[in-house]
Amino acid sequence: MKAEKLRLLKEYNLYCITAENLSRGRSNIEVVEKMLKSGVKIIQYREKKKTLREKLLECEKIRQMTLDYGCIFIINDNIEIAKMVLADGVHIGQDDYPLERVRDFLGEEYIIGLSTHSREQLYDAHKIGADYIGVGPIFKTFTKEDVCDPVGFEYLDIAVKESKLPFVTIGGIKENNVENVLKRGAKCIAMVSEIVGAEDIEGKGRAILDKLNNWRDKNENSNGLC
Ligand SMILES: Cc1ncc(COP(=O)(O)OP(=O)(O)O)c(N)n1
Ligand SMILES: Cc1nc(C(=O)O)sc1CCOP(=O)(O)O
Ligand SMILES: [Mg+2]
């Protein structure tokens, strides 16, 4: 079960994350529906402002929607909600609960992603049992409060060469700069503001998926997350 999810995670190259405050007045549910219709197959629920009750209700709905579309559903930060709604996994950062404790809480079947911003954190992620890592922020981003300075291509190049784990590249990535990131060897791209802030989310999602798939067809013999 988990092996199959990880296989799918490696196959998909666009990882979309919610942000209701950047969604032009549309709800997380509306945005997720449009993402799913565009063909996106990995969605992370990331919501910093709502109550736990509100988040749980939204995640229950999104769990069902993602199952209907065969989409992997990851929840940011809230590991209890992930367990309650039977999400596919969680994403945690360096200041969230320690990964080992999250693993104890969720068990082996859940995918656990960990943010990394340096080579040291990358090696640590391997040791402590992350299933995939986030690599970023590549460019400046205004989406995340208290974000560290961009790690740029310097850390991306390290991840491309040295990571034995699949990784998701994140931070300031847009339709018009994604090719620069792909050229460095990134395979799976996470986007927040570019997708949720688009007037036509479905059209934007399709355009980016086309771009990523065309790049893969032309340049690669392997698939998905690096
Ligand atoms: C795919 C992915 N990568 C990195 C992050 C950032 O997680 P974190 O450092 O915990 O910061 P917050 O998202 O919680 O603000 C992510 N969410 N997803
Ligand atoms: C949530 C998040 N985590 C980051 C990291 O580097 O760990 S960057 C980021 C925000 C990415 O948003 P956008 O695509 O709008 O720039
Ligand atoms: Mg976090």
Tab-separated table of N, CA, C and O and ligand atoms in Angstrom, residues 15 17 44 46 48 76-77 91-96 114-117 132-136 144-145 168-170 190, ligand 1:
chain	number	residue	atom	x	y	z
A	15	TYR	N	3.303	19.228	-7.401
A	15	TYR	CA	2.848	19.058	-6.034
A	15	TYR	C	2.192	20.396	-5.658
A	15	TYR	O	2.865	21.408	-5.542
A	17	ILE	N	-0.116	23.002	-3.288
A	17	ILE	CA	-0.343	23.274	-1.857
A	17	ILE	C	-1.390	24.383	-1.717
A	17	ILE	O	-1.343	25.384	-2.443
A	44	GLN	N	-1.257	19.066	-1.054
A	44	GLN	CA	-0.998	19.256	0.385
A	44	GLN	C	-1.968	20.312	0.912
A	44	GLN	O	-2.090	21.400	0.327
A	46	ARG	N	-2.449	23.023	3.437
A	46	ARG	CA	-1.633	23.872	4.314
A	46	ARG	C	-2.489	25.056	4.711
A	46	ARG	O	-2.879	25.850	3.859
A	48	LYS	N	-2.834	27.853	7.963
A	48	LYS	CA	-2.228	28.315	9.209
A	48	LYS	C	-3.198	29.072	10.108
A	48	LYS	O	-2.923	29.263	11.278
A	76	ASN	N	-0.237	19.296	5.972
A	76	ASN	CA	0.883	20.019	6.568
A	76	ASN	C	0.679	20.175	8.078
A	76	ASN	O	-0.423	20.522	8.525
A	77	ASP	N	1.697	19.916	8.831
A	77	ASP	CA	1.752	20.204	10.284
A	77	ASP	C	0.834	19.343	11.167
A	77	ASP	O	1.279	18.844	12.196
A	91	HIS	N	3.324	16.505	5.982
A	91	HIS	CA	4.571	17.215	5.728
A	91	HIS	C	4.932	17.996	6.981
A	91	HIS	O	4.113	18.756	7.500
A	92	ILE	N	6.151	17.816	7.466
A	92	ILE	CA	6.591	18.533	8.663
A	92	ILE	C	7.881	19.289	8.360
A	92	ILE	O	8.614	18.951	7.424
A	93	GLY	N	8.100	20.318	9.182
A	93	GLY	CA	9.295	21.139	9.008
A	93	GLY	C	10.271	20.933	10.146
A	93	GLY	O	10.008	20.157	11.073
A	94	GLN	N	11.379	21.655	10.078
A	94	GLN	CA	12.446	21.501	11.075
A	94	GLN	C	11.996	21.915	12.476
A	94	GLN	O	12.552	21.455	13.465
A	95	ASP	N	10.967	22.765	12.562
A	95	ASP	CA	10.500	23.205	13.884
A	95	ASP	C	9.211	22.508	14.307
A	95	ASP	O	8.619	22.865	15.322
A	96	ASP	N	8.761	21.549	13.528
A	96	ASP	CA	7.555	20.811	13.914
A	96	ASP	C	7.969	19.627	14.801
A	96	ASP	O	9.120	19.494	15.172
A	114	LEU	N	9.683	15.825	4.925
A	114	LEU	CA	10.389	16.745	5.834
A	114	LEU	C	11.048	17.868	5.027
A	114	LEU	O	11.756	17.599	4.050
A	115	SER	N	10.831	19.116	5.465
A	115	SER	CA	11.504	20.259	4.818
A	115	SER	C	12.987	20.242	5.140
A	115	SER	O	13.353	20.024	6.307
A	116	THR	N	13.811	20.521	4.152
A	116	THR	CA	15.249	20.678	4.412
A	116	THR	C	15.745	21.924	3.691
A	116	THR	O	15.212	22.298	2.641
A	117	HIS	N	16.775	22.530	4.276
A	117	HIS	CA	17.300	23.772	3.712
A	117	HIS	C	18.826	23.745	3.623
A	117	HIS	O	19.442	24.769	3.337
A	132	TYR	N	10.211	11.457	1.898
A	132	TYR	CA	10.662	12.399	0.862
A	132	TYR	C	11.084	13.673	1.582
A	132	TYR	O	10.776	13.858	2.767
A	133	ILE	N	11.781	14.538	0.863
A	133	ILE	CA	12.155	15.814	1.491
A	133	ILE	C	11.721	16.986	0.619
A	133	ILE	O	11.616	16.864	-0.607
A	134	GLY	N	11.487	18.125	1.277
A	134	GLY	CA	11.298	19.389	0.578
A	134	GLY	C	12.669	20.052	0.470
A	134	GLY	O	13.455	19.996	1.421
A	135	VAL	N	12.945	20.658	-0.666
A	135	VAL	CA	14.220	21.341	-0.891
A	135	VAL	C	13.893	22.791	-1.265
A	135	VAL	O	13.314	23.049	-2.318
A	136	GLY	N	14.236	23.725	-0.402
A	136	GLY	CA	13.896	25.102	-0.704
A	136	GLY	C	14.181	26.024	0.469
A	136	GLY	O	14.753	25.585	1.470
A	144	LYS	N	5.229	32.176	2.687
A	144	LYS	CA	5.466	31.602	4.020
A	144	LYS	C	6.033	32.674	4.953
A	144	LYS	O	7.022	33.329	4.613
A	145	GLU	N	5.409	32.811	6.127
A	145	GLU	CA	5.951	33.736	7.132
A	145	GLU	C	7.202	33.099	7.747
A	145	GLU	O	7.311	31.878	7.808
A	168	VAL	N	11.065	17.201	-3.319
A	168	VAL	CA	10.166	18.179	-3.918
A	168	VAL	C	10.839	19.538	-3.824
A	168	VAL	O	11.247	19.952	-2.743
A	169	THR	N	10.951	20.226	-4.937
A	169	THR	CA	11.616	21.526	-4.959
A	169	THR	C	10.558	22.620	-4.777
A	169	THR	O	9.524	22.584	-5.443
A	170	ILE	N	10.826	23.571	-3.895
A	170	ILE	CA	9.768	24.527	-3.502
A	170	ILE	C	10.333	25.928	-3.279
A	170	ILE	O	11.514	26.080	-2.996
A	190	ALA	N	6.928	21.913	-6.314
A	190	ALA	CA	5.790	22.352	-5.496
A	190	ALA	C	5.498	23.819	-5.797
A	190	ALA	O	6.413	24.628	-5.936
B	1	LIG	C1	6.665	20.218	-0.002
B	1	LIG	C2	6.868	21.151	1.127
B	1	LIG	N1	8.114	21.576	1.401
B	1	LIG	C3	8.317	22.429	2.423
B	1	LIG	C4	7.256	22.866	3.200
B	1	LIG	C5	7.469	23.770	4.385
B	1	LIG	O1	7.191	23.110	5.613
B	1	LIG	P1	7.578	23.836	6.994
B	1	LIG	O2	9.030	24.118	6.965
B	1	LIG	O3	7.061	23.047	8.112
B	1	LIG	O4	6.796	25.199	6.916
B	1	LIG	P2	5.218	25.401	6.869
B	1	LIG	O5	4.726	24.941	5.548
B	1	LIG	O6	4.615	24.603	7.979
B	1	LIG	O7	5.047	26.867	7.055
B	1	LIG	C6	5.987	22.398	2.883
B	1	LIG	N2	4.903	22.776	3.587
B	1	LIG	N3	5.810	21.543	1.857
